[in-house]
C-alpha cells in the first residue's frame, strides 16, 4: 500500500511541475527538448537532425583543446536542464561526462554517439593514442561515413524522446545522409588526383578517415599528452618526412606549434598549419560554420597541398539540411 501511495504522489508532483500539461516530449517548456552537446562538429550534426524543433547548446568552446577540456562548474546548470547530452565518447570528454552524470535530471541521459558508432574491436590506437594509455583515437567524425552514424543514432534517440517530431527528424536524417553521399563522391573524385595520399599531421585526427578513404597516416607530431615531441622524436620525424617524399605536412589551427615549422623547413617540405578537427570555420550562423564546412575545408587543404585537384570538393555546395539554431560557445 505504501508503494502505491508513493507512486501516486510522484505522478501528481510531476504533473504539477509542468503546469501546461504538455509533457509528451518530456521537456519543461511546452514539451520542447533541451539538448546539450560537447564539441562543435557534434553540435552541428545534431542541429542538422533536430533543426528548430529542439534547443541545442554546445559545451566545449571552439578553438580549445577538447582532449584536455574541463568544464567550468557553471556548465552544471546547462547539464541539469538537458533532456539528453550527446557526447562523442571513446574517452574524449570524461570530465564533462562526469559532471553530466552528477547533474542530470530524472530521465535525462548521456548518449555517446561515437562509442555507439563502432564496436570496440574497430577502435584505432596509434601515434597520439597508444593502446597502453587506454584512450582510443576518438576522431570518428572526420570520416563522413561514420559521421552519418552519429546522425542516425541522434535521429533514433530523438524520435524516442520526442515522438511528435519523429517524422521531421527522419526526413532531416534522410536529407543529411544524401548530403553525405554527395560529399563522399566529391571526396573520392578529388582524392583520386592526389599522387601520394600520405599524411603527417600535427594533431592525430584522421586515423578512421584514412582507413576508409585509402590514405596512410605516416605519423602525428603531437604526442599523447598533447605536448610537443622531444628533440630526438623531432629528428626522427624529419628523417621520416624526407624518406617518404611527401610534399607537405599539416599542422592544426587549434594547436599552433613551432615544431611543425622546424620539421617542414629541415625536411624541405611545405607546412600547412590550418587543419581543424573540432573547430568549425567561419562564424556561427553561416553555411561554412558546420560539420560539412569543416570537413570540406580540411579535405580541400590536404588535396591541394599534396598536389591534387580539389575542384570536385570546391564545387560541392555547403548547406545544412535544417535550420541551425544551436548555440556554439566561442
Ligand atoms: Zn582532436
PDB file of C-alpha atoms and ligand atoms in Angstrom:
ATOM      1  CA  UNK A   1       0.000   0.000   0.000  1.00  0.00           C
ATOM      2  CA  UNK A   2       2.823   2.357   0.840  1.00  0.00           C
ATOM      3  CA  UNK A   3       4.395   1.786  -2.606  1.00  0.00           C
ATOM      4  CA  UNK A   4       1.190   2.665  -4.414  1.00  0.00           C
ATOM      5  CA  UNK A   5       0.725   5.827  -2.409  1.00  0.00           C
ATOM      6  CA  UNK A   6       4.274   6.961  -3.102  1.00  0.00           C
ATOM      7  CA  UNK A   7       3.969   6.349  -6.825  1.00  0.00           C
ATOM      8  CA  UNK A   8       0.703   8.302  -6.960  1.00  0.00           C
ATOM      9  CA  UNK A   9       2.217  11.303  -5.202  1.00  0.00           C
ATOM     10  CA  UNK A  10       5.225  11.292  -7.562  1.00  0.00           C
ATOM     11  CA  UNK A  11       2.919  11.349 -10.588  1.00  0.00           C
ATOM     12  CA  UNK A  12       0.923  14.211  -9.076  1.00  0.00           C
ATOM     13  CA  UNK A  13       4.120  16.120  -8.394  1.00  0.00           C
ATOM     14  CA  UNK A  14       5.348  15.660 -11.944  1.00  0.00           C
ATOM     15  CA  UNK A  15       2.066  16.992 -13.386  1.00  0.00           C
ATOM     16  CA  UNK A  16       2.099  19.967 -11.058  1.00  0.00           C
ATOM     17  CA  UNK A  17       5.591  20.978 -12.178  1.00  0.00           C
ATOM     18  CA  UNK A  18       4.812  21.186 -15.852  1.00  0.00           C
ATOM     19  CA  UNK A  19       1.705  23.325 -15.427  1.00  0.00           C
ATOM     20  CA  UNK A  20       0.546  23.316 -19.033  1.00  0.00           C
ATOM     21  CA  UNK A  21       0.242  19.541 -19.190  1.00  0.00           C
ATOM     22  CA  UNK A  22       2.313  19.282 -22.390  1.00  0.00           C
ATOM     23  CA  UNK A  23       4.760  16.757 -21.125  1.00  0.00           C
ATOM     24  CA  UNK A  24       4.624  14.308 -24.014  1.00  0.00           C
ATOM     25  CA  UNK A  25       8.175  15.137 -25.065  1.00  0.00           C
ATOM     26  CA  UNK A  26       9.464  15.085 -21.522  1.00  0.00           C
ATOM     27  CA  UNK A  27      10.704  18.667 -21.553  1.00  0.00           C
ATOM     28  CA  UNK A  28       9.671  21.545 -19.351  1.00  0.00           C
ATOM     29  CA  UNK A  29       8.833  24.316 -21.835  1.00  0.00           C
ATOM     30  CA  UNK A  30       5.748  23.084 -23.592  1.00  0.00           C
ATOM     31  CA  UNK A  31       7.419  19.793 -24.454  1.00  0.00           C
ATOM     32  CA  UNK A  32      10.408  21.329 -26.238  1.00  0.00           C
ATOM     33  CA  UNK A  33      13.511  19.281 -25.544  1.00  0.00           C
ATOM     34  CA  UNK A  34      16.827  20.696 -24.483  1.00  0.00           C
ATOM     35  CA  UNK A  35      19.951  19.025 -25.852  1.00  0.00           C
ATOM     36  CA  UNK A  36      23.484  19.600 -24.608  1.00  0.00           C
ATOM     37  CA  UNK A  37      26.392  18.599 -26.850  1.00  0.00           C
ATOM     38  CA  UNK A  38      30.159  18.725 -26.406  1.00  0.00           C
ATOM     39  CA  UNK A  39      32.357  19.524 -29.443  1.00  0.00           C
ATOM     40  CA  UNK A  40      31.171  21.724 -32.323  1.00  0.00           C
ATOM     41  CA  UNK A  41      31.056  19.051 -35.086  1.00  0.00           C
ATOM     42  CA  UNK A  42      28.666  17.008 -32.923  1.00  0.00           C
ATOM     43  CA  UNK A  43      26.594  20.131 -32.225  1.00  0.00           C
ATOM     44  CA  UNK A  44      26.333  20.743 -35.980  1.00  0.00           C
ATOM     45  CA  UNK A  45      25.395  17.140 -36.821  1.00  0.00           C
ATOM     46  CA  UNK A  46      22.697  17.111 -34.112  1.00  0.00           C
ATOM     47  CA  UNK A  47      21.406  20.527 -35.280  1.00  0.00           C
ATOM     48  CA  UNK A  48      21.008  19.106 -38.793  1.00  0.00           C
ATOM     49  CA  UNK A  49      18.674  16.447 -37.369  1.00  0.00           C
ATOM     50  CA  UNK A  50      16.612  18.493 -34.901  1.00  0.00           C
ATOM     51  CA  UNK A  51      16.542  21.834 -36.768  1.00  0.00           C
ATOM     52  CA  UNK A  52      14.353  24.292 -34.882  1.00  0.00           C
ATOM     53  CA  UNK A  53      12.272  21.668 -33.054  1.00  0.00           C
ATOM     54  CA  UNK A  54      14.590  21.400 -30.041  1.00  0.00           C
ATOM     55  CA  UNK A  55      17.156  23.608 -28.322  1.00  0.00           C
ATOM     56  CA  UNK A  56      20.799  22.611 -28.816  1.00  0.00           C
ATOM     57  CA  UNK A  57      23.677  24.055 -26.817  1.00  0.00           C
ATOM     58  CA  UNK A  58      27.352  23.117 -27.108  1.00  0.00           C
ATOM     59  CA  UNK A  59      29.702  22.926 -24.117  1.00  0.00           C
ATOM     60  CA  UNK A  60      33.291  22.869 -25.426  1.00  0.00           C
ATOM     61  CA  UNK A  61      34.213  26.351 -26.720  1.00  0.00           C
ATOM     62  CA  UNK A  62      35.557  26.315 -30.269  1.00  0.00           C
ATOM     63  CA  UNK A  63      39.304  26.633 -30.574  1.00  0.00           C
ATOM     64  CA  UNK A  64      40.039  24.934 -27.249  1.00  0.00           C
ATOM     65  CA  UNK A  65      41.756  21.579 -26.777  1.00  0.00           C
ATOM     66  CA  UNK A  66      38.797  19.227 -26.388  1.00  0.00           C
ATOM     67  CA  UNK A  67      41.081  16.397 -25.242  1.00  0.00           C
ATOM     68  CA  UNK A  68      42.075  18.167 -22.032  1.00  0.00           C
ATOM     69  CA  UNK A  69      38.924  20.296 -21.637  1.00  0.00           C
ATOM     70  CA  UNK A  70      37.471  20.579 -18.134  1.00  0.00           C
ATOM     71  CA  UNK A  71      34.020  22.185 -17.955  1.00  0.00           C
ATOM     72  CA  UNK A  72      33.562  25.117 -15.608  1.00  0.00           C
ATOM     73  CA  UNK A  73      31.258  24.407 -12.655  1.00  0.00           C
ATOM     74  CA  UNK A  74      28.703  26.724 -14.293  1.00  0.00           C
ATOM     75  CA  UNK A  75      28.174  24.114 -17.069  1.00  0.00           C
ATOM     76  CA  UNK A  76      26.356  22.070 -14.384  1.00  0.00           C
ATOM     77  CA  UNK A  77      23.328  24.329 -14.824  1.00  0.00           C
ATOM     78  CA  UNK A  78      23.007  23.525 -18.548  1.00  0.00           C
ATOM     79  CA  UNK A  79      23.527  19.826 -17.806  1.00  0.00           C
ATOM     80  CA  UNK A  80      20.834  19.874 -15.126  1.00  0.00           C
ATOM     81  CA  UNK A  81      18.320  21.294 -17.630  1.00  0.00           C
ATOM     82  CA  UNK A  82      19.223  18.982 -20.525  1.00  0.00           C
ATOM     83  CA  UNK A  83      16.924  16.125 -21.561  1.00  0.00           C
ATOM     84  CA  UNK A  84      19.833  14.449 -23.311  1.00  0.00           C
ATOM     85  CA  UNK A  85      23.576  15.082 -23.546  1.00  0.00           C
ATOM     86  CA  UNK A  86      25.199  13.945 -26.797  1.00  0.00           C
ATOM     87  CA  UNK A  87      28.916  13.397 -26.411  1.00  0.00           C
ATOM     88  CA  UNK A  88      31.495  11.684 -28.606  1.00  0.00           C
ATOM     89  CA  UNK A  89      32.702   9.123 -26.092  1.00  0.00           C
ATOM     90  CA  UNK A  90      35.727   6.897 -26.785  1.00  0.00           C
ATOM     91  CA  UNK A  91      37.044   8.511 -23.600  1.00  0.00           C
ATOM     92  CA  UNK A  92      37.240  12.014 -25.165  1.00  0.00           C
ATOM     93  CA  UNK A  93      35.122  14.001 -22.716  1.00  0.00           C
ATOM     94  CA  UNK A  94      35.408  12.244 -19.329  1.00  0.00           C
ATOM     95  CA  UNK A  95      35.269  15.397 -17.131  1.00  0.00           C
ATOM     96  CA  UNK A  96      32.151  16.617 -18.961  1.00  0.00           C
ATOM     97  CA  UNK A  97      30.582  13.162 -18.784  1.00  0.00           C
ATOM     98  CA  UNK A  98      31.192  13.018 -15.020  1.00  0.00           C
ATOM     99  CA  UNK A  99      29.723  16.478 -14.470  1.00  0.00           C
ATOM    100  CA  UNK A 100      26.698  15.448 -16.563  1.00  0.00           C
ATOM    101  CA  UNK A 101      26.142  12.264 -14.583  1.00  0.00           C
ATOM    102  CA  UNK A 102      26.244  14.240 -11.326  1.00  0.00           C
ATOM    103  CA  UNK A 103      23.728  16.805 -12.532  1.00  0.00           C
ATOM    104  CA  UNK A 104      21.295  15.121 -14.924  1.00  0.00           C
ATOM    105  CA  UNK A 105      17.622  15.367 -14.090  1.00  0.00           C
ATOM    106  CA  UNK A 106      15.426  12.256 -13.876  1.00  0.00           C
ATOM    107  CA  UNK A 107      15.028  10.545 -17.231  1.00  0.00           C
ATOM    108  CA  UNK A 108      17.838  12.509 -18.867  1.00  0.00           C
ATOM    109  CA  UNK A 109      20.790  10.575 -20.256  1.00  0.00           C
ATOM    110  CA  UNK A 110      24.281  10.878 -21.674  1.00  0.00           C
ATOM    111  CA  UNK A 111      24.388   9.288 -25.147  1.00  0.00           C
ATOM    112  CA  UNK A 112      27.823   8.538 -26.618  1.00  0.00           C
ATOM    113  CA  UNK A 113      27.377   8.928 -30.371  1.00  0.00           C
ATOM    114  CA  UNK A 114      30.923   7.855 -31.234  1.00  0.00           C
ATOM    115  CA  UNK A 115      31.026   4.923 -28.826  1.00  0.00           C
ATOM    116  CA  UNK A 116      27.760   3.620 -30.312  1.00  0.00           C
ATOM    117  CA  UNK A 117      29.040   4.084 -33.885  1.00  0.00           C
ATOM    118  CA  UNK A 118      31.693   1.363 -33.992  1.00  0.00           C
ATOM    119  CA  UNK A 119      32.420  -1.790 -31.962  1.00  0.00           C
ATOM    120  CA  UNK A 120      35.387  -1.716 -29.614  1.00  0.00           C
ATOM    121  CA  UNK A 121      37.232  -4.083 -31.960  1.00  0.00           C
ATOM    122  CA  UNK A 122      37.328  -1.249 -34.543  1.00  0.00           C
ATOM    123  CA  UNK A 123      38.883   1.314 -32.199  1.00  0.00           C
ATOM    124  CA  UNK A 124      42.188   2.605 -33.554  1.00  0.00           C
ATOM    125  CA  UNK A 125      45.191   3.185 -31.320  1.00  0.00           C
ATOM    126  CA  UNK A 126      48.082   4.991 -32.924  1.00  0.00           C
ATOM    127  CA  UNK A 127      50.603   7.812 -32.584  1.00  0.00           C
ATOM    128  CA  UNK A 128      48.984  10.181 -30.072  1.00  0.00           C
ATOM    129  CA  UNK A 129      46.630   7.488 -28.779  1.00  0.00           C
ATOM    130  CA  UNK A 130      48.773   4.492 -27.792  1.00  0.00           C
ATOM    131  CA  UNK A 131      46.917   1.408 -26.604  1.00  0.00           C
ATOM    132  CA  UNK A 132      48.741   1.265 -23.281  1.00  0.00           C
ATOM    133  CA  UNK A 133      47.174   4.570 -22.261  1.00  0.00           C
ATOM    134  CA  UNK A 134      43.685   3.193 -22.833  1.00  0.00           C
ATOM    135  CA  UNK A 135      42.340   6.113 -24.841  1.00  0.00           C
ATOM    136  CA  UNK A 136      41.401   5.189 -28.411  1.00  0.00           C
ATOM    137  CA  UNK A 137      41.642   7.741 -31.197  1.00  0.00           C
ATOM    138  CA  UNK A 138      38.251   9.461 -30.748  1.00  0.00           C
ATOM    139  CA  UNK A 139      38.044  11.330 -34.082  1.00  0.00           C
ATOM    140  CA  UNK A 140      35.372   9.298 -35.833  1.00  0.00           C
ATOM    141  CA  UNK A 141      33.563  12.402 -37.122  1.00  0.00           C
ATOM    142  CA  UNK A 142      36.319  13.313 -39.594  1.00  0.00           C
ATOM    143  CA  UNK A 143      35.201  10.225 -41.565  1.00  0.00           C
ATOM    144  CA  UNK A 144      31.866  11.204 -43.187  1.00  0.00           C
ATOM    145  CA  UNK A 145      30.732   7.575 -43.390  1.00  0.00           C
ATOM    146  CA  UNK A 146      30.981   7.418 -39.583  1.00  0.00           C
ATOM    147  CA  UNK A 147      29.561  10.918 -39.054  1.00  0.00           C
ATOM    148  CA  UNK A 148      26.448   9.560 -40.774  1.00  0.00           C
ATOM    149  CA  UNK A 149      26.118   7.041 -37.927  1.00  0.00           C
ATOM    150  CA  UNK A 150      26.226   9.886 -35.382  1.00  0.00           C
ATOM    151  CA  UNK A 151      23.313  11.485 -37.222  1.00  0.00           C
ATOM    152  CA  UNK A 152      21.392   8.220 -37.362  1.00  0.00           C
ATOM    153  CA  UNK A 153      21.853   7.492 -33.656  1.00  0.00           C
ATOM    154  CA  UNK A 154      20.767  11.046 -32.755  1.00  0.00           C
ATOM    155  CA  UNK A 155      17.747  10.696 -35.066  1.00  0.00           C
ATOM    156  CA  UNK A 156      16.684   7.385 -33.494  1.00  0.00           C
ATOM    157  CA  UNK A 157      17.253   8.657 -29.966  1.00  0.00           C
ATOM    158  CA  UNK A 158      15.398  11.925 -30.527  1.00  0.00           C
ATOM    159  CA  UNK A 159      12.499  10.107 -32.198  1.00  0.00           C
ATOM    160  CA  UNK A 160      12.014   8.129 -28.982  1.00  0.00           C
ATOM    161  CA  UNK A 161      12.321  11.134 -26.693  1.00  0.00           C
ATOM    162  CA  UNK A 162      10.157  13.369 -28.872  1.00  0.00           C
ATOM    163  CA  UNK A 163       7.845  11.125 -30.941  1.00  0.00           C
ATOM    164  CA  UNK A 164       5.703  14.095 -32.058  1.00  0.00           C
ATOM    165  CA  UNK A 165       8.609  15.259 -34.215  1.00  0.00           C
ATOM    166  CA  UNK A 166       9.888  11.835 -35.272  1.00  0.00           C
ATOM    167  CA  UNK A 167       8.846  12.295 -38.925  1.00  0.00           C
ATOM    168  CA  UNK A 168      10.681  15.616 -39.089  1.00  0.00           C
ATOM    169  CA  UNK A 169      13.838  14.084 -37.614  1.00  0.00           C
ATOM    170  CA  UNK A 170      13.631  11.124 -40.016  1.00  0.00           C
ATOM    171  CA  UNK A 171      13.216  13.447 -43.032  1.00  0.00           C
ATOM    172  CA  UNK A 172      16.218  15.525 -41.939  1.00  0.00           C
ATOM    173  CA  UNK A 173      18.286  12.393 -41.461  1.00  0.00           C
ATOM    174  CA  UNK A 174      17.445  11.227 -44.996  1.00  0.00           C
ATOM    175  CA  UNK A 175      18.496  14.604 -46.420  1.00  0.00           C
ATOM    176  CA  UNK A 176      21.683  14.634 -44.349  1.00  0.00           C
ATOM    177  CA  UNK A 177      22.527  11.110 -45.452  1.00  0.00           C
ATOM    178  CA  UNK A 178      22.054  12.148 -49.126  1.00  0.00           C
ATOM    179  CA  UNK A 179      24.318  15.138 -48.491  1.00  0.00           C
ATOM    180  CA  UNK A 180      26.992  12.803 -47.121  1.00  0.00           C
ATOM    181  CA  UNK A 181      26.657  10.542 -50.181  1.00  0.00           C
ATOM    182  CA  UNK A 182      27.331  13.532 -52.443  1.00  0.00           C
ATOM    183  CA  UNK A 183      30.213  14.735 -50.311  1.00  0.00           C
ATOM    184  CA  UNK A 184      31.737  11.257 -50.189  1.00  0.00           C
ATOM    185  CA  UNK A 185      31.664  11.180 -54.011  1.00  0.00           C
ATOM    186  CA  UNK A 186      33.338  14.617 -54.260  1.00  0.00           C
ATOM    187  CA  UNK A 187      35.997  13.474 -51.767  1.00  0.00           C
ATOM    188  CA  UNK A 188      36.768  10.329 -53.760  1.00  0.00           C
ATOM    189  CA  UNK A 189      36.925  12.292 -57.049  1.00  0.00           C
ATOM    190  CA  UNK A 190      39.369  14.817 -55.575  1.00  0.00           C
ATOM    191  CA  UNK A 191      41.455  12.238 -53.726  1.00  0.00           C
ATOM    192  CA  UNK A 192      41.914  10.207 -56.917  1.00  0.00           C
ATOM    193  CA  UNK A 193      44.012  13.122 -58.236  1.00  0.00           C
ATOM    194  CA  UNK A 194      46.419  13.151 -55.255  1.00  0.00           C
ATOM    195  CA  UNK A 195      49.666  11.444 -56.347  1.00  0.00           C
ATOM    196  CA  UNK A 196      50.571  10.158 -52.881  1.00  0.00           C
ATOM    197  CA  UNK A 197      47.894  10.026 -50.212  1.00  0.00           C
ATOM    198  CA  UNK A 198      50.200  10.208 -47.197  1.00  0.00           C
ATOM    199  CA  UNK A 199      49.604  12.369 -44.178  1.00  0.00           C
ATOM    200  CA  UNK A 200      51.852  13.669 -41.486  1.00  0.00           C
ATOM    201  CA  UNK A 201      49.730  15.832 -39.236  1.00  0.00           C
ATOM    202  CA  UNK A 202      50.319  17.689 -36.031  1.00  0.00           C
ATOM    203  CA  UNK A 203      47.110  16.563 -34.305  1.00  0.00           C
ATOM    204  CA  UNK A 204      46.252  12.896 -34.819  1.00  0.00           C
ATOM    205  CA  UNK A 205      42.682  13.336 -36.064  1.00  0.00           C
ATOM    206  CA  UNK A 206      42.489  11.389 -39.341  1.00  0.00           C
ATOM    207  CA  UNK A 207      43.010   7.719 -38.490  1.00  0.00           C
ATOM    208  CA  UNK A 208      39.482   6.497 -39.318  1.00  0.00           C
ATOM    209  CA  UNK A 209      39.206   8.791 -42.336  1.00  0.00           C
ATOM    210  CA  UNK A 210      42.484   7.383 -43.674  1.00  0.00           C
ATOM    211  CA  UNK A 211      41.269   3.810 -43.325  1.00  0.00           C
ATOM    212  CA  UNK A 212      38.008   4.497 -45.164  1.00  0.00           C
ATOM    213  CA  UNK A 213      39.485   6.655 -47.956  1.00  0.00           C
ATOM    214  CA  UNK A 214      42.704   4.729 -48.541  1.00  0.00           C
ATOM    215  CA  UNK A 215      45.148   7.275 -47.156  1.00  0.00           C
ATOM    216  CA  UNK A 216      48.127   6.474 -44.997  1.00  0.00           C
ATOM    217  CA  UNK A 217      48.871   8.377 -41.812  1.00  0.00           C
ATOM    218  CA  UNK A 218      52.652   8.202 -41.644  1.00  0.00           C
ATOM    219  CA  UNK A 219      52.856   9.963 -38.311  1.00  0.00           C
ATOM    220  CA  UNK A 220      51.499  12.544 -35.929  1.00  0.00           C
ATOM    221  CA  UNK A 221      53.732  15.145 -34.389  1.00  0.00           C
ATOM    222  CA  UNK A 222      51.798  15.769 -31.200  1.00  0.00           C
ATOM    223  CA  UNK A 223      52.437  13.170 -28.529  1.00  0.00           C
ATOM    224  CA  UNK A 224      49.931  11.548 -26.204  1.00  0.00           C
ATOM    225  CA  UNK A 225      49.981  14.237 -23.521  1.00  0.00           C
ATOM    226  CA  UNK A 226      49.187  16.803 -26.269  1.00  0.00           C
ATOM    227  CA  UNK A 227      52.587  18.443 -25.931  1.00  0.00           C
ATOM    228  CA  UNK A 228      55.369  18.746 -28.497  1.00  0.00           C
ATOM    229  CA  UNK A 229      57.719  15.809 -29.139  1.00  0.00           C
ATOM    230  CA  UNK A 230      61.255  15.653 -27.763  1.00  0.00           C
ATOM    231  CA  UNK A 231      64.204  16.802 -29.943  1.00  0.00           C
ATOM    232  CA  UNK A 232      65.066  13.142 -30.665  1.00  0.00           C
ATOM    233  CA  UNK A 233      61.493  12.457 -31.804  1.00  0.00           C
ATOM    234  CA  UNK A 234      61.554  15.608 -33.954  1.00  0.00           C
ATOM    235  CA  UNK A 235      64.724  14.449 -35.653  1.00  0.00           C
ATOM    236  CA  UNK A 236      63.094  11.038 -36.351  1.00  0.00           C
ATOM    237  CA  UNK A 237      60.080  12.780 -37.871  1.00  0.00           C
ATOM    238  CA  UNK A 238      62.336  14.885 -40.118  1.00  0.00           C
ATOM    239  CA  UNK A 239      64.037  11.712 -41.375  1.00  0.00           C
ATOM    240  CA  UNK A 240      60.677  10.065 -41.954  1.00  0.00           C
ATOM    241  CA  UNK A 241      59.297  13.022 -43.935  1.00  0.00           C
ATOM    242  CA  UNK A 242      62.431  13.085 -46.105  1.00  0.00           C
ATOM    243  CA  UNK A 243      62.309   9.323 -46.665  1.00  0.00           C
ATOM    244  CA  UNK A 244      58.609   9.284 -47.639  1.00  0.00           C
ATOM    245  CA  UNK A 245      58.991  12.174 -50.061  1.00  0.00           C
ATOM    246  CA  UNK A 246      55.675  13.810 -49.153  1.00  0.00           C
ATOM    247  CA  UNK A 247      55.393  17.383 -50.464  1.00  0.00           C
ATOM    248  CA  UNK A 248      53.580  18.795 -47.432  1.00  0.00           C
ATOM    249  CA  UNK A 249      52.888  18.240 -43.760  1.00  0.00           C
ATOM    250  CA  UNK A 250      49.924  19.541 -41.832  1.00  0.00           C
ATOM    251  CA  UNK A 251      49.526  21.461 -38.625  1.00  0.00           C
ATOM    252  CA  UNK A 252      46.412  22.297 -36.740  1.00  0.00           C
ATOM    253  CA  UNK A 253      44.928  25.704 -36.257  1.00  0.00           C
ATOM    254  CA  UNK A 254      43.929  24.850 -32.653  1.00  0.00           C
ATOM    255  CA  UNK A 255      47.462  23.708 -31.753  1.00  0.00           C
ATOM    256  CA  UNK A 256      49.991  26.213 -33.132  1.00  0.00           C
ATOM    257  CA  UNK A 257      53.470  24.720 -32.849  1.00  0.00           C
ATOM    258  CA  UNK A 258      56.944  25.916 -33.876  1.00  0.00           C
ATOM    259  CA  UNK A 259      57.966  22.241 -34.123  1.00  0.00           C
ATOM    260  CA  UNK A 260      55.857  21.780 -37.252  1.00  0.00           C
ATOM    261  CA  UNK A 261      57.644  24.698 -38.880  1.00  0.00           C
ATOM    262  CA  UNK A 262      61.008  23.265 -37.882  1.00  0.00           C
ATOM    263  CA  UNK A 263      60.189  19.837 -39.318  1.00  0.00           C
ATOM    264  CA  UNK A 264      58.892  21.410 -42.535  1.00  0.00           C
ATOM    265  CA  UNK A 265      61.954  23.585 -43.001  1.00  0.00           C
ATOM    266  CA  UNK A 266      64.514  20.921 -42.124  1.00  0.00           C
ATOM    267  CA  UNK A 267      62.823  18.279 -44.267  1.00  0.00           C
ATOM    268  CA  UNK A 268      62.438  20.775 -47.106  1.00  0.00           C
ATOM    269  CA  UNK A 269      58.642  20.403 -47.415  1.00  0.00           C
ATOM    270  CA  UNK A 270      55.720  22.794 -47.240  1.00  0.00           C
ATOM    271  CA  UNK A 271      53.955  23.016 -43.891  1.00  0.00           C
ATOM    272  CA  UNK A 272      50.314  23.953 -43.815  1.00  0.00           C
ATOM    273  CA  UNK A 273      49.216  24.892 -40.336  1.00  0.00           C
ATOM    274  CA  UNK A 274      45.486  25.240 -40.727  1.00  0.00           C
ATOM    275  CA  UNK A 275      43.740  21.862 -40.449  1.00  0.00           C
ATOM    276  CA  UNK A 276      40.893  21.750 -37.969  1.00  0.00           C
ATOM    277  CA  UNK A 277      39.431  18.808 -36.154  1.00  0.00           C
ATOM    278  CA  UNK A 278      36.662  20.200 -33.983  1.00  0.00           C
ATOM    279  CA  UNK A 279      36.799  23.950 -34.604  1.00  0.00           C
ATOM    280  CA  UNK A 280      34.313  24.920 -37.329  1.00  0.00           C
ATOM    281  CA  UNK A 281      35.395  27.519 -39.910  1.00  0.00           C
ATOM    282  CA  UNK A 282      33.532  30.805 -40.331  1.00  0.00           C
ATOM    283  CA  UNK A 283      31.078  32.391 -37.947  1.00  0.00           C
ATOM    284  CA  UNK A 284      28.089  30.684 -36.291  1.00  0.00           C
ATOM    285  CA  UNK A 285      25.030  31.122 -38.474  1.00  0.00           C
ATOM    286  CA  UNK A 286      26.924  30.773 -41.770  1.00  0.00           C
ATOM    287  CA  UNK A 287      26.956  27.667 -44.016  1.00  0.00           C
ATOM    288  CA  UNK A 288      30.721  27.391 -43.574  1.00  0.00           C
ATOM    289  CA  UNK A 289      30.289  27.045 -39.847  1.00  0.00           C
ATOM    290  CA  UNK A 290      29.111  23.437 -39.970  1.00  0.00           C
ATOM    291  CA  UNK A 291      30.429  19.899 -39.766  1.00  0.00           C
ATOM    292  CA  UNK A 292      30.339  19.790 -43.577  1.00  0.00           C
ATOM    293  CA  UNK A 293      32.154  23.139 -43.842  1.00  0.00           C
ATOM    294  CA  UNK A 294      34.849  21.818 -41.508  1.00  0.00           C
ATOM    295  CA  UNK A 295      35.400  18.614 -43.445  1.00  0.00           C
ATOM    296  CA  UNK A 296      35.303  20.294 -46.859  1.00  0.00           C
ATOM    297  CA  UNK A 297      37.892  22.821 -45.682  1.00  0.00           C
ATOM    298  CA  UNK A 298      40.247  20.097 -44.409  1.00  0.00           C
ATOM    299  CA  UNK A 299      39.969  17.875 -47.454  1.00  0.00           C
ATOM    300  CA  UNK A 300      40.454  20.741 -49.934  1.00  0.00           C
ATOM    301  CA  UNK A 301      43.523  21.785 -47.913  1.00  0.00           C
ATOM    302  CA  UNK A 302      45.035  18.290 -47.938  1.00  0.00           C
ATOM    303  CA  UNK A 303      44.258  17.646 -51.613  1.00  0.00           C
ATOM    304  CA  UNK A 304      45.778  20.904 -52.855  1.00  0.00           C
ATOM    305  CA  UNK A 305      48.873  20.841 -50.614  1.00  0.00           C
ATOM    306  CA  UNK A 306      49.662  17.332 -51.846  1.00  0.00           C
ATOM    307  CA  UNK A 307      49.410  18.344 -55.485  1.00  0.00           C
ATOM    308  CA  UNK A 308      45.891  17.146 -56.263  1.00  0.00           C
ATOM    309  CA  UNK A 309      42.893  18.832 -57.883  1.00  0.00           C
ATOM    310  CA  UNK A 310      40.224  19.797 -55.340  1.00  0.00           C
ATOM    311  CA  UNK A 311      37.717  21.187 -57.843  1.00  0.00           C
ATOM    312  CA  UNK A 312      35.103  18.486 -57.100  1.00  0.00           C
ATOM    313  CA  UNK A 313      35.259  19.354 -53.396  1.00  0.00           C
ATOM    314  CA  UNK A 314      35.208  23.087 -54.107  1.00  0.00           C
ATOM    315  CA  UNK A 315      32.145  22.671 -56.308  1.00  0.00           C
ATOM    316  CA  UNK A 316      30.303  20.790 -53.552  1.00  0.00           C
ATOM    317  CA  UNK A 317      27.873  23.308 -52.128  1.00  0.00           C
ATOM    318  CA  UNK A 318      27.798  23.732 -48.353  1.00  0.00           C
ATOM    319  CA  UNK A 319      24.418  23.633 -46.716  1.00  0.00           C
ATOM    320  CA  UNK A 320      22.607  22.485 -43.620  1.00  0.00           C
ATOM    321  CA  UNK A 321      19.534  20.321 -44.199  1.00  0.00           C
ATOM    322  CA  UNK A 322      17.655  22.045 -41.341  1.00  0.00           C
ATOM    323  CA  UNK A 323      17.997  25.487 -39.747  1.00  0.00           C
ATOM    324  CA  UNK A 324      20.957  25.517 -37.362  1.00  0.00           C
ATOM    325  CA  UNK A 325      19.771  27.345 -34.247  1.00  0.00           C
ATOM    326  CA  UNK A 326      22.334  25.765 -31.943  1.00  0.00           C
ATOM    327  CA  UNK A 327      24.462  27.736 -29.500  1.00  0.00           C
ATOM    328  CA  UNK A 328      28.188  27.363 -30.170  1.00  0.00           C
ATOM    329  CA  UNK A 329      30.308  28.752 -27.311  1.00  0.00           C
ATOM    330  CA  UNK A 330      33.285  30.640 -28.728  1.00  0.00           C
TER     331      UNK A 330
HETATM  332 ZN1  LIG B   1      41.182  16.222 -31.541  1.00  0.00          ZN
END
